[in-house]
Amino acid sequence: MGPKRALLPGVTHIRAVTVSCFLIFTAVQSADAQDAIAEFPNCIKERISYESDGLLIVGYISRPRGDGPFPVIIYNHHSRIAFINGRAVDRTKNPTISMTLNCAQPVLKNRVLMFVPEGRGYGGSQGKSAFDDIITSRNSENYIVNRARDINAGVRWLLNKPYVAQNCMLLVGYSHGAVATLIAAPHLDASPVNYRAAIAAATGLSYGRDALTLGMQSMQQAISITPFPLHLWHAKNDLSVPPDVSRRLANFAMEQKRDVTHIEFDGVPNQDGHFFFGFEDGYKNYDAWGPAFESVLDSAFFDCRRN
């Protein structure tokens, strides 16, 4: 079986073929290749790059086969800074998306496109090391505001693609990515196109009590001018970022007469609830939070065709 498309200069093409229930991948790569395409029997993945504030940012597109246009989920990852025995471990260079694994469950089940912008300093993107900015320089609030700019720049780039349903876009973020999601939400600046809704899960710019203040003003300022529904999720047993962060944001949103839904999930007993939302871990615990996720999709995309 031959490749599905011709090779392009500077682009890695990966062809996936099912043989006895296994996937076989072949790749052709030029010396300076940055972007890539991976084809699966039921979906296509692309590693792309775009410009934001003069920096080249890496992003990933996962989409069903077909011409679309597809509604879009923009997913914003967590900090990828782990704390092991009280010491910060830098995983910011790791890619959010594997090009050798099939598309995520929401893409396949709901026939939507998922766009994952890495953000400056992450996953091969240009810019100062995210680890240095967040941990060494203790500059996480300024960093996350810039990362929000990278999100919106990526979405504006995406709007030029023919397979994108331009007025059918949902923002989703987890942990650090939830903060970036809330800050990015009202600033797409691609009128008349706008986001339909936003989900912020386990929102926090820091672990511990500092999360109750760090970035709070920036998030509240953005929430006060967000014109579409906000969904704030937290696990009750989050031991890393206090659930009070989402509670305070929800109360503020209600005071500002914003359209907000606040859900606290029970989490998994004897586990840190901060890792309950398995967006980057094979959609772990999807049976628990997935119904709420798909309810938001159905509401946000009620009039969007899923071709």
PDB file of C-alpha atoms in Angstrom:
ATOM      1  CA  MET A   1       0.000   0.000   0.000  1.00  0.00           C
ATOM      2  CA  GLY A   2       1.492   3.346  -1.006  1.00  0.00           C
ATOM      3  CA  PRO A   3       1.455   6.641   0.852  1.00  0.00           C
ATOM      4  CA  LYS A   4      -1.792   8.570   0.742  1.00  0.00           C
ATOM      5  CA  ARG A   5      -0.178  11.815  -0.386  1.00  0.00           C
ATOM      6  CA  ALA A   6       2.947  13.111  -2.081  1.00  0.00           C
ATOM      7  CA  LEU A   7       5.907  14.083   0.055  1.00  0.00           C
ATOM      8  CA  LEU A   8       6.411  17.794   0.635  1.00  0.00           C
ATOM      9  CA  PRO A   9       9.780  19.463   1.240  1.00  0.00           C
ATOM     10  CA  GLY A  10      10.566  19.887   4.925  1.00  0.00           C
ATOM     11  CA  VAL A  11       7.652  17.710   6.042  1.00  0.00           C
ATOM     12  CA  THR A  12       7.757  14.322   7.707  1.00  0.00           C
ATOM     13  CA  HIS A  13       5.107  11.953   6.381  1.00  0.00           C
ATOM     14  CA  ILE A  14       4.190   8.947   8.480  1.00  0.00           C
ATOM     15  CA  ARG A  15       1.929   6.310   6.982  1.00  0.00           C
ATOM     16  CA  ALA A  16       0.007   4.033   9.337  1.00  0.00           C
ATOM     17  CA  VAL A  17      -1.339   0.721   8.039  1.00  0.00           C
ATOM     18  CA  THR A  18      -3.322  -1.821  10.035  1.00  0.00           C
ATOM     19  CA  VAL A  19      -1.880  -5.345   9.782  1.00  0.00           C
ATOM     20  CA  SER A  20      -3.326  -8.031  12.065  1.00  0.00           C
ATOM     21  CA  CYS A  21      -4.588  -5.313  14.450  1.00  0.00           C
ATOM     22  CA  PHE A  22      -1.180  -3.639  14.678  1.00  0.00           C
ATOM     23  CA  LEU A  23      -0.150  -0.269  13.238  1.00  0.00           C
ATOM     24  CA  ILE A  24       2.934  -0.104  11.054  1.00  0.00           C
ATOM     25  CA  PHE A  25       4.534   3.308  10.596  1.00  0.00           C
ATOM     26  CA  THR A  26       6.872   4.468   7.887  1.00  0.00           C
ATOM     27  CA  ALA A  27       8.445   7.906   7.832  1.00  0.00           C
ATOM     28  CA  VAL A  28      10.354  10.002   5.349  1.00  0.00           C
ATOM     29  CA  GLN A  29      12.051  13.076   6.745  1.00  0.00           C
ATOM     30  CA  SER A  30      14.227  15.779   5.325  1.00  0.00           C
ATOM     31  CA  ALA A  31      17.195  17.064   7.303  1.00  0.00           C
ATOM     32  CA  ASP A  32      15.403  20.210   8.442  1.00  0.00           C
ATOM     33  CA  ALA A  33      11.907  18.775   8.777  1.00  0.00           C
ATOM     34  CA  GLN A  34       9.785  20.308  11.527  1.00  0.00           C
ATOM     35  CA  ASP A  35       6.249  19.532  10.466  1.00  0.00           C
ATOM     36  CA  ALA A  36       4.854  16.020  10.093  1.00  0.00           C
ATOM     37  CA  ILE A  37       1.764  14.089   9.010  1.00  0.00           C
ATOM     38  CA  ALA A  38       0.668  10.735  10.437  1.00  0.00           C
ATOM     39  CA  GLU A  39      -2.161   8.857   8.732  1.00  0.00           C
ATOM     40  CA  PHE A  40      -4.280   6.302  10.565  1.00  0.00           C
ATOM     41  CA  PRO A  41      -7.198   4.263   9.215  1.00  0.00           C
ATOM     42  CA  ASN A  42      -9.748   6.598  10.831  1.00  0.00           C
ATOM     43  CA  CYS A  43      -7.918   9.873  11.457  1.00  0.00           C
ATOM     44  CA  ILE A  44      -5.013  12.118  10.511  1.00  0.00           C
ATOM     45  CA  LYS A  45      -2.475  13.822  12.771  1.00  0.00           C
ATOM     46  CA  GLU A  46      -0.349  16.811  11.843  1.00  0.00           C
ATOM     47  CA  ARG A  47       2.554  18.455  13.613  1.00  0.00           C
ATOM     48  CA  ILE A  48       2.541  22.054  12.452  1.00  0.00           C
ATOM     49  CA  SER A  49       4.243  25.342  13.294  1.00  0.00           C
ATOM     50  CA  TYR A  50       3.016  28.923  13.277  1.00  0.00           C
ATOM     51  CA  GLU A  51       4.248  32.343  14.338  1.00  0.00           C
ATOM     52  CA  SER A  52       3.343  34.156  17.553  1.00  0.00           C
ATOM     53  CA  ASP A  53       5.111  37.369  18.593  1.00  0.00           C
ATOM     54  CA  GLY A  54       7.941  36.501  16.198  1.00  0.00           C
ATOM     55  CA  LEU A  55       8.427  33.021  17.687  1.00  0.00           C
ATOM     56  CA  LEU A  56       7.807  29.736  15.893  1.00  0.00           C
ATOM     57  CA  ILE A  57       5.313  27.734  17.961  1.00  0.00           C
ATOM     58  CA  VAL A  58       4.694  23.998  17.554  1.00  0.00           C
ATOM     59  CA  GLY A  59       1.114  22.734  17.426  1.00  0.00           C
ATOM     60  CA  TYR A  60      -0.728  19.501  16.725  1.00  0.00           C
ATOM     61  CA  ILE A  61      -3.899  18.815  14.755  1.00  0.00           C
ATOM     62  CA  SER A  62      -5.862  15.572  15.133  1.00  0.00           C
ATOM     63  CA  ARG A  63      -8.876  15.213  12.850  1.00  0.00           C
ATOM     64  CA  PRO A  64     -11.167  12.531  11.475  1.00  0.00           C
ATOM     65  CA  ARG A  65     -10.830  11.461   7.888  1.00  0.00           C
ATOM     66  CA  GLY A  66     -13.043  13.408   5.533  1.00  0.00           C
ATOM     67  CA  ASP A  67     -13.282  16.937   4.226  1.00  0.00           C
ATOM     68  CA  GLY A  68     -15.096  18.482   7.197  1.00  0.00           C
ATOM     69  CA  PRO A  69     -15.485  21.181   8.163  1.00  0.00           C
ATOM     70  CA  PHE A  70     -15.072  19.910  11.722  1.00  0.00           C
ATOM     71  CA  PRO A  71     -15.888  21.643  15.012  1.00  0.00           C
ATOM     72  CA  VAL A  72     -12.678  22.385  16.909  1.00  0.00           C
ATOM     73  CA  ILE A  73     -11.501  21.604  20.442  1.00  0.00           C
ATOM     74  CA  ILE A  74      -8.457  23.667  21.426  1.00  0.00           C
ATOM     75  CA  TYR A  75      -6.679  21.801  24.211  1.00  0.00           C
ATOM     76  CA  ASN A  76      -4.129  23.563  26.438  1.00  0.00           C
ATOM     77  CA  HIS A  77      -1.762  21.314  28.377  1.00  0.00           C
ATOM     78  CA  HIS A  78      -0.495  21.538  31.951  1.00  0.00           C
ATOM     79  CA  SER A  79       2.940  22.874  32.972  1.00  0.00           C
ATOM     80  CA  ARG A  80       4.769  19.540  32.520  1.00  0.00           C
ATOM     81  CA  ILE A  81       6.855  20.403  35.554  1.00  0.00           C
ATOM     82  CA  ALA A  82       6.774  17.530  38.014  1.00  0.00           C
ATOM     83  CA  PHE A  83       7.747  17.725  41.662  1.00  0.00           C
ATOM     84  CA  ILE A  84       9.465  14.581  42.897  1.00  0.00           C
ATOM     85  CA  ASN A  85      10.642  14.507  46.519  1.00  0.00           C
ATOM     86  CA  GLY A  86      10.214  18.278  46.623  1.00  0.00           C
ATOM     87  CA  ARG A  87      12.411  18.869  43.577  1.00  0.00           C
ATOM     88  CA  ALA A  88      11.185  20.358  40.296  1.00  0.00           C
ATOM     89  CA  VAL A  89      11.741  18.098  37.281  1.00  0.00           C
ATOM     90  CA  ASP A  90      11.740  19.679  33.822  1.00  0.00           C
ATOM     91  CA  ARG A  91       9.575  17.858  31.255  1.00  0.00           C
ATOM     92  CA  THR A  92       8.698  20.928  29.205  1.00  0.00           C
ATOM     93  CA  LYS A  93      10.640  19.737  26.155  1.00  0.00           C
ATOM     94  CA  ASN A  94       8.467  16.635  25.835  1.00  0.00           C
ATOM     95  CA  PRO A  95       5.766  16.833  23.142  1.00  0.00           C
ATOM     96  CA  THR A  96       2.142  16.864  24.274  1.00  0.00           C
ATOM     97  CA  ILE A  97       1.021  14.643  21.389  1.00  0.00           C
ATOM     98  CA  SER A  98       2.541  11.379  20.182  1.00  0.00           C
ATOM     99  CA  MET A  99       2.520  11.055  16.408  1.00  0.00           C
ATOM    100  CA  THR A 100       2.584   7.248  16.681  1.00  0.00           C
ATOM    101  CA  LEU A 101      -0.618   6.836  18.715  1.00  0.00           C
ATOM    102  CA  ASN A 102      -4.121   6.958  17.276  1.00  0.00           C
ATOM    103  CA  CYS A 103      -6.242  10.082  17.753  1.00  0.00           C
ATOM    104  CA  ALA A 104      -7.832  10.791  21.122  1.00  0.00           C
ATOM    105  CA  GLN A 105     -11.225   9.432  22.109  1.00  0.00           C
ATOM    106  CA  PRO A 106     -13.196  12.690  21.688  1.00  0.00           C
ATOM    107  CA  VAL A 107     -11.863  13.108  18.133  1.00  0.00           C
ATOM    108  CA  LEU A 108     -12.898   9.616  17.064  1.00  0.00           C
ATOM    109  CA  LYS A 109     -16.207   9.444  18.930  1.00  0.00           C
ATOM    110  CA  ASN A 110     -17.502  12.961  18.260  1.00  0.00           C
ATOM    111  CA  ARG A 111     -15.892  13.657  14.855  1.00  0.00           C
ATOM    112  CA  VAL A 112     -14.263  16.863  15.966  1.00  0.00           C
ATOM    113  CA  LEU A 113     -10.839  18.336  15.274  1.00  0.00           C
ATOM    114  CA  MET A 114      -8.455  18.756  18.210  1.00  0.00           C
ATOM    115  CA  PHE A 115      -5.811  21.468  18.092  1.00  0.00           C
ATOM    116  CA  VAL A 116      -3.030  21.466  20.696  1.00  0.00           C
ATOM    117  CA  PRO A 117      -0.752  24.536  20.724  1.00  0.00           C
ATOM    118  CA  GLU A 118       2.416  23.810  22.691  1.00  0.00           C
ATOM    119  CA  GLY A 119       3.171  27.425  23.586  1.00  0.00           C
ATOM    120  CA  ARG A 120       6.508  29.208  23.700  1.00  0.00           C
ATOM    121  CA  GLY A 121       9.293  27.237  25.338  1.00  0.00           C
ATOM    122  CA  TYR A 122       7.348  23.967  25.143  1.00  0.00           C
ATOM    123  CA  GLY A 123       7.726  20.859  23.002  1.00  0.00           C
ATOM    124  CA  GLY A 124      10.185  22.225  20.448  1.00  0.00           C
ATOM    125  CA  SER A 125       8.706  25.722  20.209  1.00  0.00           C
ATOM    126  CA  GLN A 126      10.982  28.737  20.151  1.00  0.00           C
ATOM    127  CA  GLY A 127      11.231  31.029  23.131  1.00  0.00           C
ATOM    128  CA  LYS A 128      12.777  31.027  26.568  1.00  0.00           C
ATOM    129  CA  SER A 129      12.625  27.732  28.423  1.00  0.00           C
ATOM    130  CA  ALA A 130       9.220  27.420  30.071  1.00  0.00           C
ATOM    131  CA  PHE A 131      10.911  25.720  33.036  1.00  0.00           C
ATOM    132  CA  ASP A 132      13.312  28.627  33.512  1.00  0.00           C
ATOM    133  CA  ASP A 133      10.523  31.186  33.202  1.00  0.00           C
ATOM    134  CA  ILE A 134       8.205  29.396  35.620  1.00  0.00           C
ATOM    135  CA  ILE A 135      10.585  27.903  38.189  1.00  0.00           C
ATOM    136  CA  THR A 136      13.948  29.699  38.016  1.00  0.00           C
ATOM    137  CA  SER A 137      12.676  33.219  37.291  1.00  0.00           C
ATOM    138  CA  ARG A 138       9.405  32.740  39.203  1.00  0.00           C
ATOM    139  CA  ASN A 139       7.743  34.544  36.331  1.00  0.00           C
ATOM    140  CA  SER A 140       4.793  32.224  35.795  1.00  0.00           C
ATOM    141  CA  GLU A 141       2.087  34.894  35.633  1.00  0.00           C
ATOM    142  CA  ASN A 142       3.785  36.897  32.888  1.00  0.00           C
ATOM    143  CA  TYR A 143       4.628  33.644  31.123  1.00  0.00           C
ATOM    144  CA  ILE A 144       1.043  32.372  31.135  1.00  0.00           C
ATOM    145  CA  VAL A 145      -0.252  35.653  29.694  1.00  0.00           C
ATOM    146  CA  ASN A 146       2.177  35.231  26.791  1.00  0.00           C
ATOM    147  CA  ARG A 147       1.180  31.599  26.395  1.00  0.00           C
ATOM    148  CA  ALA A 148      -2.439  32.741  26.059  1.00  0.00           C
ATOM    149  CA  ARG A 149      -1.291  34.920  23.146  1.00  0.00           C
ATOM    150  CA  ASP A 150       0.243  31.818  21.551  1.00  0.00           C
ATOM    151  CA  ILE A 151      -3.084  29.987  21.857  1.00  0.00           C
ATOM    152  CA  ASN A 152      -5.030  32.676  20.048  1.00  0.00           C
ATOM    153  CA  ALA A 153      -2.319  33.119  17.411  1.00  0.00           C
ATOM    154  CA  GLY A 154      -2.544  29.393  16.693  1.00  0.00           C
ATOM    155  CA  VAL A 155      -6.315  29.499  16.379  1.00  0.00           C
ATOM    156  CA  ARG A 156      -6.129  32.441  13.985  1.00  0.00           C
ATOM    157  CA  TRP A 157      -3.661  30.399  11.894  1.00  0.00           C
ATOM    158  CA  LEU A 158      -6.030  27.414  12.038  1.00  0.00           C
ATOM    159  CA  LEU A 159      -8.961  29.450  10.727  1.00  0.00           C
ATOM    160  CA  ASN A 160      -7.371  29.422   7.266  1.00  0.00           C
ATOM    161  CA  LYS A 161      -7.763  25.651   6.969  1.00  0.00           C
ATOM    162  CA  PRO A 162     -10.712  24.464   4.811  1.00  0.00           C
ATOM    163  CA  TYR A 163     -11.521  21.575   7.163  1.00  0.00           C
ATOM    164  CA  VAL A 164     -12.187  23.922  10.127  1.00  0.00           C
ATOM    165  CA  ALA A 165     -15.717  24.962  11.105  1.00  0.00           C
ATOM    166  CA  GLN A 166     -14.821  28.540  11.933  1.00  0.00           C
ATOM    167  CA  ASN A 167     -17.659  29.387  14.300  1.00  0.00           C
ATOM    168  CA  CYS A 168     -17.589  26.059  16.161  1.00  0.00           C
ATOM    169  CA  MET A 169     -14.663  26.217  18.594  1.00  0.00           C
ATOM    170  CA  LEU A 170     -14.345  25.101  22.216  1.00  0.00           C
ATOM    171  CA  LEU A 171     -11.423  26.006  24.508  1.00  0.00           C
ATOM    172  CA  VAL A 172     -10.277  23.378  27.015  1.00  0.00           C
ATOM    173  CA  GLY A 173      -7.424  23.645  29.505  1.00  0.00           C
ATOM    174  CA  TYR A 174      -6.013  21.649  32.389  1.00  0.00           C
ATOM    175  CA  SER A 175      -4.028  23.025  35.369  1.00  0.00           C
ATOM    176  CA  HIS A 176      -1.589  25.646  33.950  1.00  0.00           C
ATOM    177  CA  GLY A 177      -3.389  25.229  30.643  1.00  0.00           C
ATOM    178  CA  ALA A 178      -6.686  26.078  32.344  1.00  0.00           C
ATOM    179  CA  VAL A 179      -5.231  29.408  33.454  1.00  0.00           C
ATOM    180  CA  ALA A 180      -4.041  30.074  29.899  1.00  0.00           C
ATOM    181  CA  THR A 181      -7.490  29.083  28.611  1.00  0.00           C
ATOM    182  CA  LEU A 182      -9.308  31.588  30.819  1.00  0.00           C
ATOM    183  CA  ILE A 183      -6.896  34.393  29.922  1.00  0.00           C
ATOM    184  CA  ALA A 184      -7.062  33.612  26.194  1.00  0.00           C
ATOM    185  CA  ALA A 185     -10.852  33.240  26.126  1.00  0.00           C
ATOM    186  CA  PRO A 186     -11.963  36.840  25.467  1.00  0.00           C
ATOM    187  CA  HIS A 187      -9.012  37.848  23.268  1.00  0.00           C
ATOM    188  CA  LEU A 188      -9.232  35.851  20.025  1.00  0.00           C
ATOM    189  CA  ASP A 189      -9.665  39.099  18.053  1.00  0.00           C
ATOM    190  CA  ALA A 190     -10.839  37.319  14.913  1.00  0.00           C
ATOM    191  CA  SER A 191     -14.261  38.949  14.618  1.00  0.00           C
ATOM    192  CA  PRO A 192     -16.860  37.770  13.778  1.00  0.00           C
ATOM    193  CA  VAL A 193     -15.369  34.372  14.750  1.00  0.00           C
ATOM    194  CA  ASN A 194     -15.291  33.586  18.469  1.00  0.00           C
ATOM    195  CA  TYR A 195     -15.151  30.659  20.855  1.00  0.00           C
ATOM    196  CA  ARG A 196     -18.411  28.942  21.817  1.00  0.00           C
ATOM    197  CA  ALA A 197     -17.412  27.993  25.383  1.00  0.00           C
ATOM    198  CA  ALA A 198     -14.424  27.199  27.602  1.00  0.00           C
ATOM    199  CA  ILE A 199     -13.639  24.417  30.079  1.00  0.00           C
ATOM    200  CA  ALA A 200     -11.012  25.082  32.750  1.00  0.00           C
ATOM    201  CA  ALA A 201     -10.164  21.951  34.769  1.00  0.00           C
ATOM    202  CA  ALA A 202      -8.024  21.897  37.951  1.00  0.00           C
ATOM    203  CA  THR A 203      -7.185  25.563  37.368  1.00  0.00           C
ATOM    204  CA  GLY A 204      -4.026  26.773  39.078  1.00  0.00           C
ATOM    205  CA  LEU A 205      -0.790  28.604  38.380  1.00  0.00           C
ATOM    206  CA  SER A 206       0.974  27.151  41.391  1.00  0.00           C
ATOM    207  CA  TYR A 207       0.738  24.239  43.784  1.00  0.00           C
ATOM    208  CA  GLY A 208      -0.407  24.873  47.339  1.00  0.00           C
ATOM    209  CA  ARG A 209      -1.984  27.990  48.811  1.00  0.00           C
ATOM    210  CA  ASP A 210      -0.117  30.308  46.419  1.00  0.00           C
ATOM    211  CA  ALA A 211      -2.560  29.151  43.746  1.00  0.00           C
ATOM    212  CA  LEU A 212      -5.280  31.158  45.507  1.00  0.00           C
ATOM    213  CA  THR A 213      -3.570  34.422  44.575  1.00  0.00           C
ATOM    214  CA  LEU A 214      -1.083  33.796  41.747  1.00  0.00           C
ATOM    215  CA  GLY A 215      -2.667  34.755  38.440  1.00  0.00           C
ATOM    216  CA  MET A 216      -6.029  35.378  40.078  1.00  0.00           C
ATOM    217  CA  GLN A 217      -6.262  39.016  38.988  1.00  0.00           C
ATOM    218  CA  SER A 218      -5.456  38.169  35.349  1.00  0.00           C
ATOM    219  CA  MET A 219      -8.038  35.377  35.313  1.00  0.00           C
ATOM    220  CA  GLN A 220     -10.718  37.525  36.915  1.00  0.00           C
ATOM    221  CA  GLN A 221     -10.067  40.361  34.497  1.00  0.00           C
ATOM    222  CA  ALA A 222     -10.502  37.969  31.567  1.00  0.00           C
ATOM    223  CA  ILE A 223     -13.600  36.330  33.065  1.00  0.00           C
ATOM    224  CA  SER A 224     -15.255  39.716  33.525  1.00  0.00           C
ATOM    225  CA  ILE A 225     -15.294  40.281  29.750  1.00  0.00           C
ATOM    226  CA  THR A 226     -15.822  36.715  28.485  1.00  0.00           C
ATOM    227  CA  PRO A 227     -19.080  36.676  26.487  1.00  0.00           C
ATOM    228  CA  PHE A 228     -19.659  32.898  26.286  1.00  0.00           C
ATOM    229  CA  PRO A 229     -20.240  30.048  28.776  1.00  0.00           C
ATOM    230  CA  LEU A 230     -17.447  29.083  31.178  1.00  0.00           C
ATOM    231  CA  HIS A 231     -17.198  25.648  32.794  1.00  0.00           C
ATOM    232  CA  LEU A 232     -14.985  25.460  35.878  1.00  0.00           C
ATOM    233  CA  TRP A 233     -14.124  21.929  37.024  1.00  0.00           C
ATOM    234  CA  HIS A 234     -12.147  20.686  39.991  1.00  0.00           C
ATOM    235  CA  ALA A 235     -11.793  17.430  41.907  1.00  0.00           C
ATOM    236  CA  LYS A 236     -12.799  17.687  45.559  1.00  0.00           C
ATOM    237  CA  ASN A 237      -9.686  15.778  46.587  1.00  0.00           C
ATOM    238  CA  ASP A 238      -7.179  17.888  44.639  1.00  0.00           C
ATOM    239  CA  LEU A 239      -4.157  17.915  46.966  1.00  0.00           C
ATOM    240  CA  SER A 240      -1.958  20.011  44.652  1.00  0.00           C
ATOM    241  CA  VAL A 241      -4.178  22.963  43.719  1.00  0.00           C
ATOM    242  CA  PRO A 242      -6.917  23.812  46.233  1.00  0.00           C
ATOM    243  CA  PRO A 243     -10.491  23.486  44.911  1.00  0.00           C
ATOM    244  CA  ASP A 244     -11.009  26.947  46.402  1.00  0.00           C
ATOM    245  CA  VAL A 245      -9.327  28.358  43.276  1.00  0.00           C
ATOM    246  CA  SER A 246     -12.223  27.262  41.063  1.00  0.00           C
ATOM    247  CA  ARG A 247     -14.748  28.192  43.763  1.00  0.00           C
ATOM    248  CA  ARG A 248     -13.426  31.744  43.947  1.00  0.00           C
ATOM    249  CA  LEU A 249     -13.382  32.084  40.174  1.00  0.00           C
ATOM    250  CA  ALA A 250     -16.938  30.743  39.935  1.00  0.00           C
ATOM    251  CA  ASN A 251     -18.171  33.160  42.622  1.00  0.00           C
ATOM    252  CA  PHE A 252     -16.472  36.045  40.844  1.00  0.00           C
ATOM    253  CA  ALA A 253     -18.006  35.024  37.524  1.00  0.00           C
ATOM    254  CA  MET A 254     -21.467  34.940  39.084  1.00  0.00           C
ATOM    255  CA  GLU A 255     -20.908  38.379  40.619  1.00  0.00           C
ATOM    256  CA  GLN A 256     -20.010  39.622  37.137  1.00  0.00           C
ATOM    257  CA  LYS A 257     -23.176  37.985  35.783  1.00  0.00           C
ATOM    258  CA  ARG A 258     -21.177  35.695  33.510  1.00  0.00           C
ATOM    259  CA  ASP A 259     -22.571  32.400  32.218  1.00  0.00           C
ATOM    260  CA  VAL A 260     -20.659  29.977  34.467  1.00  0.00           C
ATOM    261  CA  THR A 261     -21.066  26.345  35.510  1.00  0.00           C
ATOM    262  CA  HIS A 262     -19.002  25.042  38.418  1.00  0.00           C
ATOM    263  CA  ILE A 263     -18.643  21.275  38.955  1.00  0.00           C
ATOM    264  CA  GLU A 264     -16.701  19.489  41.682  1.00  0.00           C
ATOM    265  CA  PHE A 265     -15.977  15.840  40.964  1.00  0.00           C
ATOM    266  CA  ASP A 266     -15.425  13.253  43.695  1.00  0.00           C
ATOM    267  CA  GLY A 267     -12.153  12.110  42.192  1.00  0.00           C
ATOM    268  CA  VAL A 268     -10.586   8.736  42.879  1.00  0.00           C
ATOM    269  CA  PRO A 269     -10.161   7.666  46.535  1.00  0.00           C
ATOM    270  CA  ASN A 270      -6.589   7.737  47.868  1.00  0.00           C
ATOM    271  CA  GLN A 271      -5.297   9.625  44.835  1.00  0.00           C
ATOM    272  CA  ASP A 272      -4.426  13.279  44.304  1.00  0.00           C
ATOM    273  CA  GLY A 273      -7.465  14.660  42.484  1.00  0.00           C
ATOM    274  CA  HIS A 274      -5.287  17.097  40.550  1.00  0.00           C
ATOM    275  CA  PHE A 275      -4.538  14.226  38.175  1.00  0.00           C
ATOM    276  CA  PHE A 276      -8.153  13.118  37.894  1.00  0.00           C
ATOM    277  CA  PHE A 277      -8.705  14.741  34.495  1.00  0.00           C
ATOM    278  CA  GLY A 278      -6.694  12.445  32.236  1.00  0.00           C
ATOM    279  CA  PHE A 279      -6.565  14.649  29.150  1.00  0.00           C
ATOM    280  CA  GLU A 280      -2.906  13.706  28.655  1.00  0.00           C
ATOM    281  CA  ASP A 281      -3.025  10.250  30.184  1.00  0.00           C
ATOM    282  CA  GLY A 282      -5.146   8.210  27.787  1.00  0.00           C
ATOM    283  CA  TYR A 283      -8.281  10.057  28.922  1.00  0.00           C
ATOM    284  CA  LYS A 284      -8.045   8.388  32.306  1.00  0.00           C
ATOM    285  CA  ASN A 285     -11.267   8.471  34.374  1.00  0.00           C
ATOM    286  CA  TYR A 286     -13.225   9.477  31.265  1.00  0.00           C
ATOM    287  CA  ASP A 287     -16.154   7.404  32.493  1.00  0.00           C
ATOM    288  CA  ALA A 288     -16.418   9.850  35.405  1.00  0.00           C
ATOM    289  CA  TRP A 289     -15.843  13.227  33.748  1.00  0.00           C
ATOM    290  CA  GLY A 290     -16.499  12.304  30.123  1.00  0.00           C
ATOM    291  CA  PRO A 291     -20.303  12.695  30.302  1.00  0.00           C
ATOM    292  CA  ALA A 292     -19.902  16.295  31.493  1.00  0.00           C
ATOM    293  CA  PHE A 293     -17.334  16.902  28.759  1.00  0.00           C
ATOM    294  CA  GLU A 294     -19.593  15.551  26.037  1.00  0.00           C
ATOM    295  CA  SER A 295     -22.519  17.527  27.412  1.00  0.00           C
ATOM    296  CA  VAL A 296     -20.495  20.711  26.915  1.00  0.00           C
ATOM    297  CA  LEU A 297     -19.593  19.567  23.393  1.00  0.00           C
ATOM    298  CA  ASP A 298     -23.241  18.923  22.553  1.00  0.00           C
ATOM    299  CA  SER A 299     -24.266  22.321  23.900  1.00  0.00           C
ATOM    300  CA  ALA A 300     -21.434  24.249  22.243  1.00  0.00           C
ATOM    301  CA  PHE A 301     -21.716  22.434  18.912  1.00  0.00           C
ATOM    302  CA  PHE A 302     -25.503  21.979  18.798  1.00  0.00           C
ATOM    303  CA  ASP A 303     -25.752  23.618  15.364  1.00  0.00           C
ATOM    304  CA  CYS A 304     -22.392  22.473  14.005  1.00  0.00           C
ATOM    305  CA  ARG A 305     -22.291  19.672  11.449  1.00  0.00           C
ATOM    306  CA  ARG A 306     -19.932  16.821  12.333  1.00  0.00           C
ATOM    307  CA  ASN A 307     -19.195  15.538   8.851  1.00  0.00           C
TER     308      ASN A 307
END
